[in-house]
Amino acid sequence: MDSATSETRTPLGASADNGLKIVVVGGFGAGKTTMVRSVSEIRPLNTEETMTRAGEAVDDLSGVSGKTATTVAFDFGRITLDRRNVLYLFGAPGQERFWFLWDRLFSGTLGAVVLVDTRRIDDSWYAIDRLEKHGTPFLVACNDFGGPAFAPEQVREALDLDPHVPLVTCDARSRESSKLVLITLVEHIQALYADPARAPRQELV
């Protein structure tokens, strides 16, 4: 399996004409930093800080007790699509105390990945609510933590997902798996814009 640390990165081109922005959001410990790190062709910018005992009073650590670092601003990675187009990937912080940053991260976003840990599925509600408010196209990706498997219908019902929202499974540690998530998102966005009746109307922030 490809891992976030074993990939050989492709050198960047000197410039690009078009930059496309995708945001990875989700609950605390869902794997957002891992996904950005695994798929980026450059060494990603991370704003991770060591978790301290002081944070235990404000962060829900159930299910992620082994986590030792957390994103406090955002993660940033880049993928070259062709000679003229690049994809900029932003990973949003997961803790509730940093959610105020999300609205600005959503500004100018082509689409979003909502990364879900099915052990803590309630943590995904806020991300979906904010994306729907902004009119930002998104898909839901269930990150595989090796826990009990849930049928797609169960996840859709738990998240009250609209039928047109894609639902996929992934391993955020795998570059190939993360790439497939992004490809599915772009295909979903293309389908939306091909149908004027379904094209998203993004809220200006």
mmCIF file of C-alpha atoms in Angstrom:
data_model
loop_
_atom_site.group_PDB
_atom_site.id
_atom_site.type_symbol
_atom_site.label_atom_id
_atom_site.label_comp_id
_atom_site.label_asym_id
_atom_site.label_seq_id
_atom_site.Cartn_x
_atom_site.Cartn_y
_atom_site.Cartn_z
ATOM 1 C CA MET A 1 0.000 0.000 0.000
ATOM 2 C CA ASP A 2 1.220 3.493 -0.794
ATOM 3 C CA SER A 3 1.883 5.557 2.286
ATOM 4 C CA ALA A 4 2.134 9.227 3.111
ATOM 5 C CA THR A 5 5.870 8.928 3.673
ATOM 6 C CA SER A 6 7.051 6.613 0.906
ATOM 7 C CA GLU A 7 6.149 8.580 -2.228
ATOM 8 C CA THR A 8 8.685 10.196 -4.552
ATOM 9 C CA ARG A 9 7.491 13.721 -5.236
ATOM 10 C CA THR A 10 7.394 15.083 -8.803
ATOM 11 C CA PRO A 11 9.228 18.418 -9.243
ATOM 12 C CA LEU A 12 6.985 21.442 -9.721
ATOM 13 C CA GLY A 13 6.699 23.349 -12.957
ATOM 14 C CA ALA A 14 7.952 26.908 -13.002
ATOM 15 C CA SER A 15 4.477 28.445 -13.233
ATOM 16 C CA ALA A 16 0.810 27.786 -13.891
ATOM 17 C CA ASP A 17 -2.012 29.835 -15.359
ATOM 18 C CA ASN A 18 -4.900 28.486 -13.313
ATOM 19 C CA GLY A 19 -5.092 27.472 -9.664
ATOM 20 C CA LEU A 20 -8.045 25.374 -8.520
ATOM 21 C CA LYS A 21 -8.838 25.079 -4.826
ATOM 22 C CA ILE A 22 -10.227 22.081 -2.948
ATOM 23 C CA VAL A 23 -10.730 21.916 0.816
ATOM 24 C CA VAL A 24 -10.639 18.770 2.962
ATOM 25 C CA VAL A 25 -12.862 19.130 6.017
ATOM 26 C CA GLY A 26 -14.169 16.841 8.711
ATOM 27 C CA GLY A 27 -14.071 16.053 12.381
ATOM 28 C CA PHE A 28 -11.127 16.005 14.736
ATOM 29 C CA GLY A 29 -8.752 13.143 13.893
ATOM 30 C CA ALA A 30 -10.579 12.103 10.697
ATOM 31 C CA GLY A 31 -7.347 12.064 8.644
ATOM 32 C CA LYS A 32 -7.377 15.429 6.853
ATOM 33 C CA THR A 33 -3.672 16.174 7.378
ATOM 34 C CA THR A 34 -2.832 12.610 6.355
ATOM 35 C CA MET A 35 -4.777 12.932 3.095
ATOM 36 C CA VAL A 36 -3.141 16.231 2.129
ATOM 37 C CA ARG A 37 0.279 14.809 3.001
ATOM 38 C CA SER A 38 -0.264 11.589 1.037
ATOM 39 C CA VAL A 39 -1.446 13.156 -2.209
ATOM 40 C CA SER A 40 0.567 16.392 -2.439
ATOM 41 C CA GLU A 41 3.445 16.457 -4.923
ATOM 42 C CA ILE A 42 5.309 18.980 -2.785
ATOM 43 C CA ARG A 43 6.304 18.739 0.828
ATOM 44 C CA PRO A 44 3.029 19.949 2.353
ATOM 45 C CA LEU A 45 2.764 22.926 4.639
ATOM 46 C CA ASN A 46 1.442 21.739 7.991
ATOM 47 C CA THR A 47 0.477 23.824 10.999
ATOM 48 C CA GLU A 48 0.461 20.935 13.436
ATOM 49 C CA GLU A 49 1.214 21.551 17.086
ATOM 50 C CA THR A 50 1.771 19.059 19.883
ATOM 51 C CA MET A 51 -1.352 18.380 21.870
ATOM 52 C CA THR A 52 -1.086 19.281 25.548
ATOM 53 C CA ARG A 53 -2.952 18.371 28.699
ATOM 54 C CA ALA A 54 -4.581 21.815 28.643
ATOM 55 C CA GLY A 55 -6.446 20.866 25.458
ATOM 56 C CA GLU A 56 -8.050 17.825 27.069
ATOM 57 C CA ALA A 57 -10.630 20.078 28.701
ATOM 58 C CA VAL A 58 -11.886 21.447 25.354
ATOM 59 C CA ASP A 59 -11.206 18.713 22.763
ATOM 60 C CA ASP A 60 -13.178 15.459 22.623
ATOM 61 C CA LEU A 61 -10.493 12.753 22.448
ATOM 62 C CA SER A 62 -12.823 9.760 22.459
ATOM 63 C CA GLY A 63 -11.743 7.397 19.705
ATOM 64 C CA VAL A 64 -8.521 9.316 18.993
ATOM 65 C CA SER A 65 -6.699 8.920 22.306
ATOM 66 C CA GLY A 66 -3.439 8.078 20.515
ATOM 67 C CA LYS A 67 -3.358 11.390 18.634
ATOM 68 C CA THR A 68 -0.372 13.540 19.664
ATOM 69 C CA ALA A 69 -0.509 16.507 17.247
ATOM 70 C CA THR A 70 -3.280 18.617 15.744
ATOM 71 C CA THR A 71 -3.738 21.202 12.978
ATOM 72 C CA VAL A 72 -4.265 24.721 14.333
ATOM 73 C CA ALA A 73 -4.647 26.708 11.074
ATOM 74 C CA PHE A 74 -4.642 24.646 7.869
ATOM 75 C CA ASP A 75 -2.642 22.166 5.803
ATOM 76 C CA PHE A 76 -1.605 23.000 2.257
ATOM 77 C CA GLY A 77 -0.557 20.811 -0.661
ATOM 78 C CA ARG A 78 -0.321 21.093 -4.433
ATOM 79 C CA ILE A 79 -0.980 18.786 -7.393
ATOM 80 C CA THR A 80 -0.067 19.627 -10.996
ATOM 81 C CA LEU A 81 -2.904 18.701 -13.355
ATOM 82 C CA ASP A 82 -1.180 19.749 -16.579
ATOM 83 C CA ARG A 83 1.184 22.468 -17.808
ATOM 84 C CA ARG A 84 -1.372 25.226 -17.208
ATOM 85 C CA ASN A 85 -3.451 24.017 -14.266
ATOM 86 C CA VAL A 86 -2.646 23.161 -10.662
ATOM 87 C CA LEU A 87 -4.795 22.007 -7.779
ATOM 88 C CA TYR A 88 -4.308 23.622 -4.383
ATOM 89 C CA LEU A 89 -5.413 21.404 -1.515
ATOM 90 C CA PHE A 90 -6.273 22.861 1.895
ATOM 91 C CA GLY A 91 -6.911 20.762 4.999
ATOM 92 C CA ALA A 92 -9.122 22.463 7.581
ATOM 93 C CA PRO A 93 -8.618 22.114 11.347
ATOM 94 C CA GLY A 94 -11.020 19.701 12.985
ATOM 95 C CA GLN A 95 -11.520 20.957 16.531
ATOM 96 C CA GLU A 96 -14.636 22.994 17.211
ATOM 97 C CA ARG A 97 -12.592 25.888 18.617
ATOM 98 C CA PHE A 98 -11.010 26.404 15.153
ATOM 99 C CA TRP A 99 -14.191 26.150 13.084
ATOM 100 C CA PHE A 100 -14.323 29.950 12.737
ATOM 101 C CA LEU A 101 -11.544 29.546 10.123
ATOM 102 C CA TRP A 102 -13.661 27.362 7.848
ATOM 103 C CA ASP A 103 -15.777 30.054 6.182
ATOM 104 C CA ARG A 104 -12.653 31.831 4.919
ATOM 105 C CA LEU A 105 -11.138 28.574 3.720
ATOM 106 C CA PHE A 106 -14.339 27.881 1.739
ATOM 107 C CA SER A 107 -14.063 31.195 -0.128
ATOM 108 C CA GLY A 108 -13.182 30.588 -3.782
ATOM 109 C CA THR A 109 -13.311 26.806 -3.347
ATOM 110 C CA LEU A 110 -14.092 24.593 -6.337
ATOM 111 C CA GLY A 111 -15.326 21.809 -4.075
ATOM 112 C CA ALA A 112 -14.709 19.952 -0.840
ATOM 113 C CA VAL A 113 -14.051 16.512 0.568
ATOM 114 C CA VAL A 114 -15.828 15.749 3.841
ATOM 115 C CA LEU A 115 -13.631 13.129 5.474
ATOM 116 C CA VAL A 116 -15.585 10.949 7.893
ATOM 117 C CA ASP A 117 -14.467 8.686 10.712
ATOM 118 C CA THR A 118 -17.477 6.382 11.108
ATOM 119 C CA ARG A 119 -16.561 5.872 14.781
ATOM 120 C CA ARG A 120 -17.326 9.586 15.313
ATOM 121 C CA ILE A 121 -19.839 10.259 12.576
ATOM 122 C CA ASP A 122 -21.578 13.097 14.447
ATOM 123 C CA ASP A 123 -18.391 15.158 14.011
ATOM 124 C CA SER A 124 -19.240 15.505 10.309
ATOM 125 C CA TRP A 125 -22.492 17.398 10.723
ATOM 126 C CA TYR A 126 -20.988 20.873 10.995
ATOM 127 C CA ALA A 127 -18.866 20.484 7.857
ATOM 128 C CA ILE A 128 -21.831 19.357 5.764
ATOM 129 C CA ASP A 129 -24.033 22.137 7.129
ATOM 130 C CA ARG A 130 -21.473 24.856 6.329
ATOM 131 C CA LEU A 131 -20.791 23.534 2.822
ATOM 132 C CA GLU A 132 -24.502 23.388 2.029
ATOM 133 C CA LYS A 133 -24.908 26.957 3.314
ATOM 134 C CA HIS A 134 -22.072 28.145 1.072
ATOM 135 C CA GLY A 135 -23.411 26.209 -1.944
ATOM 136 C CA THR A 136 -20.064 24.405 -2.249
ATOM 137 C CA PRO A 137 -20.131 21.047 -4.075
ATOM 138 C CA PHE A 138 -18.788 18.210 -1.945
ATOM 139 C CA LEU A 139 -18.527 14.482 -1.532
ATOM 140 C CA VAL A 140 -18.271 12.349 1.583
ATOM 141 C CA ALA A 141 -15.308 9.994 1.976
ATOM 142 C CA CYS A 142 -15.303 7.450 4.794
ATOM 143 C CA ASN A 143 -11.715 6.975 5.965
ATOM 144 C CA ASP A 144 -10.885 3.365 6.842
ATOM 145 C CA PHE A 145 -9.736 3.101 10.452
ATOM 146 C CA GLY A 146 -10.259 -0.649 10.572
ATOM 147 C CA GLY A 147 -13.415 -0.469 12.655
ATOM 148 C CA PRO A 148 -16.838 -1.985 11.958
ATOM 149 C CA ALA A 149 -17.982 -1.580 8.359
ATOM 150 C CA PHE A 150 -21.216 0.266 7.658
ATOM 151 C CA ALA A 151 -23.348 -0.084 4.554
ATOM 152 C CA PRO A 152 -23.538 3.050 2.381
ATOM 153 C CA GLU A 153 -27.237 3.317 3.138
ATOM 154 C CA GLN A 154 -26.482 3.457 6.867
ATOM 155 C CA VAL A 155 -23.938 6.262 6.412
ATOM 156 C CA ARG A 156 -26.278 8.218 4.144
ATOM 157 C CA GLU A 157 -29.089 7.927 6.646
ATOM 158 C CA ALA A 158 -26.862 8.919 9.574
ATOM 159 C CA LEU A 159 -25.652 12.031 7.717
ATOM 160 C CA ASP A 160 -28.999 12.747 6.003
ATOM 161 C CA LEU A 161 -27.156 13.035 2.682
ATOM 162 C CA ASP A 162 -28.925 14.140 -0.471
ATOM 163 C CA PRO A 163 -29.010 11.313 -3.025
ATOM 164 C CA HIS A 164 -26.810 13.255 -5.488
ATOM 165 C CA VAL A 165 -23.906 13.650 -3.013
ATOM 166 C CA PRO A 166 -21.242 11.015 -3.800
ATOM 167 C CA LEU A 167 -20.258 8.682 -0.969
ATOM 168 C CA VAL A 168 -16.964 6.785 -1.233
ATOM 169 C CA THR A 169 -14.575 4.888 1.023
ATOM 170 C CA CYS A 170 -10.852 5.590 1.169
ATOM 171 C CA ASP A 171 -7.592 5.099 3.003
ATOM 172 C CA ALA A 172 -6.195 8.603 3.549
ATOM 173 C CA ARG A 173 -2.687 7.145 3.987
ATOM 174 C CA SER A 174 -2.680 5.908 0.390
ATOM 175 C CA ARG A 175 -1.813 8.317 -2.398
ATOM 176 C CA GLU A 176 -3.760 6.296 -4.973
ATOM 177 C CA SER A 177 -6.830 6.081 -2.757
ATOM 178 C CA SER A 178 -6.741 9.829 -2.015
ATOM 179 C CA LYS A 179 -6.293 10.603 -5.735
ATOM 180 C CA LEU A 180 -9.404 8.576 -6.536
ATOM 181 C CA VAL A 181 -11.365 10.634 -3.996
ATOM 182 C CA LEU A 182 -10.266 13.871 -5.683
ATOM 183 C CA ILE A 183 -11.020 12.505 -9.158
ATOM 184 C CA THR A 184 -14.521 11.511 -8.033
ATOM 185 C CA LEU A 185 -15.063 14.999 -6.605
ATOM 186 C CA VAL A 186 -13.964 16.716 -9.833
ATOM 187 C CA GLU A 187 -16.207 14.429 -11.900
ATOM 188 C CA HIS A 188 -19.105 15.277 -9.559
ATOM 189 C CA ILE A 189 -18.454 19.008 -9.979
ATOM 190 C CA GLN A 190 -18.282 18.652 -13.772
ATOM 191 C CA ALA A 191 -21.645 16.872 -13.760
ATOM 192 C CA LEU A 192 -23.201 19.608 -11.634
ATOM 193 C CA TYR A 193 -22.023 22.425 -13.874
ATOM 194 C CA ALA A 194 -23.114 20.511 -16.989
ATOM 195 C CA ASP A 195 -26.690 20.737 -15.676
ATOM 196 C CA PRO A 196 -27.663 24.424 -15.179
ATOM 197 C CA ALA A 197 -30.580 23.418 -12.953
ATOM 198 C CA ARG A 198 -28.172 21.765 -10.470
ATOM 199 C CA ALA A 199 -25.201 24.141 -10.764
ATOM 200 C CA PRO A 200 -24.272 25.415 -7.277
ATOM 201 C CA ARG A 201 -24.865 29.023 -6.323
ATOM 202 C CA GLN A 202 -22.061 29.894 -3.954
ATOM 203 C CA GLU A 203 -22.596 32.365 -1.152
ATOM 204 C CA LEU A 204 -20.263 35.352 -1.176
ATOM 205 C CA VAL A 205 -18.313 35.696 2.043
#
